[in-house]
XYZ file of C-alpha atoms in Angstrom:
119
model
C -12.361 -5.205 10.090
C -15.435 -4.299 11.765
C -16.106 -1.051 13.924
C -16.204 -2.911 17.057
C -12.513 -3.963 16.835
C -11.452 -0.669 16.028
C -13.597 0.870 19.014
C -11.894 -2.025 21.390
C -8.233 -0.661 20.065
C -9.324 3.158 20.588
C -10.240 2.421 24.187
C -6.909 0.100 24.951
C -4.793 3.008 23.077
C -6.703 5.449 25.715
C -5.779 3.118 28.418
C -2.146 3.010 28.007
C -1.772 6.687 27.064
C -3.516 7.362 30.504
C -1.330 4.781 32.263
C 1.894 5.523 31.267
C 1.111 8.986 29.240
C 0.173 12.743 31.242
C -1.800 15.139 30.478
C -1.447 17.501 27.712
C -3.251 21.080 27.600
C -4.579 21.916 23.946
C -5.265 25.907 24.077
C -7.724 26.513 21.292
C -8.816 30.312 20.151
C -11.147 30.448 17.589
C -13.060 33.507 16.077
C -10.127 36.112 16.317
C -9.994 38.342 13.387
C -8.158 41.889 12.369
C -10.353 44.933 11.696
C -9.109 45.857 8.312
C -9.959 49.642 8.813
C -8.409 50.212 12.475
C -5.942 47.049 12.454
C -7.226 45.938 15.809
C -7.140 42.521 16.751
C -10.327 41.261 17.991
C -9.771 38.253 20.281
C -11.475 35.113 19.760
C -12.446 32.829 22.482
C -10.026 30.236 23.824
C -10.824 27.046 24.836
C -8.599 24.175 26.735
C -8.890 20.475 26.215
C -7.172 18.178 28.614
C -6.088 14.585 26.510
C -3.637 12.000 27.612
C -0.531 11.497 25.805
C 3.272 10.866 25.391
C 5.808 12.916 24.159
C 9.084 11.674 22.325
C 12.050 12.597 20.598
C 12.649 11.653 16.946
C 15.216 9.207 15.960
C 18.190 10.882 14.801
C 18.075 9.328 11.252
C 14.808 11.347 10.857
C 16.231 14.733 11.901
C 16.717 16.081 8.057
C 17.193 20.019 9.144
C 13.880 20.975 7.018
C 10.643 18.795 7.852
C 11.855 17.655 11.306
C 14.721 19.902 13.178
C 16.839 18.537 15.974
C 14.322 20.278 18.851
C 11.367 18.814 17.492
C 8.817 16.369 19.555
C 6.294 13.798 18.776
C 3.637 13.809 21.041
C 1.063 10.528 21.074
C -2.529 11.652 21.848
C -5.444 9.859 22.816
C -8.810 10.034 20.752
C -10.572 12.781 22.582
C -9.874 15.467 20.473
C -8.678 16.003 17.104
C -5.836 18.323 17.113
C -5.274 20.987 15.128
C -1.961 22.948 13.781
C -2.980 26.066 15.028
C -3.271 24.489 18.418
C -0.953 25.359 21.532
C 0.061 22.240 23.245
C 1.525 22.284 26.841
C 3.449 18.972 28.418
C 5.408 18.784 31.159
C 4.861 23.370 31.685
C 6.756 24.059 28.271
C 4.722 25.269 25.530
C 5.073 23.902 22.268
C 3.611 24.532 18.172
C 2.172 22.240 16.442
C 4.127 21.685 12.918
C 1.793 18.714 11.810
C -0.925 16.377 12.330
C -0.686 12.638 11.159
C -3.879 10.897 12.330
C -4.093 7.068 12.697
C -8.167 6.450 11.582
C -8.740 3.419 10.547
C -12.639 2.673 9.156
C -13.196 6.332 10.212
C -12.305 5.269 13.656
C -9.981 7.788 15.822
C -7.188 5.671 17.373
C -4.731 8.337 18.385
C -3.019 11.134 17.064
C 0.751 12.244 16.513
C 1.514 15.791 16.472
C 4.821 17.255 15.809
C 5.550 20.185 17.802
C 8.328 22.563 17.791
C 9.317 25.784 20.641
């Protein structure tokens, strides 16, 4: 398949997530360090991003109690920003920690991100 085809797929996915999903706030802090002498935390820079996404529950047969817990959720995000495992996500006024990220990136073109989150 051509890059043009996958670009159209990414646009379609974004439109569907905009229509049926809601805004997800991704909070990313970079540059935070710990002073090795004093132990003080030197704060970094916090940036927020607002992609569209859909919050889903996992099917019962996928919950194994170790890799996927019963309270875990799956968020499908559009391709506007690549999430990191260090990010914090807020959706429907609830704060979630990222557990894992799976990407749908055929031919090096990001379509959507599947993010496993946990409270």
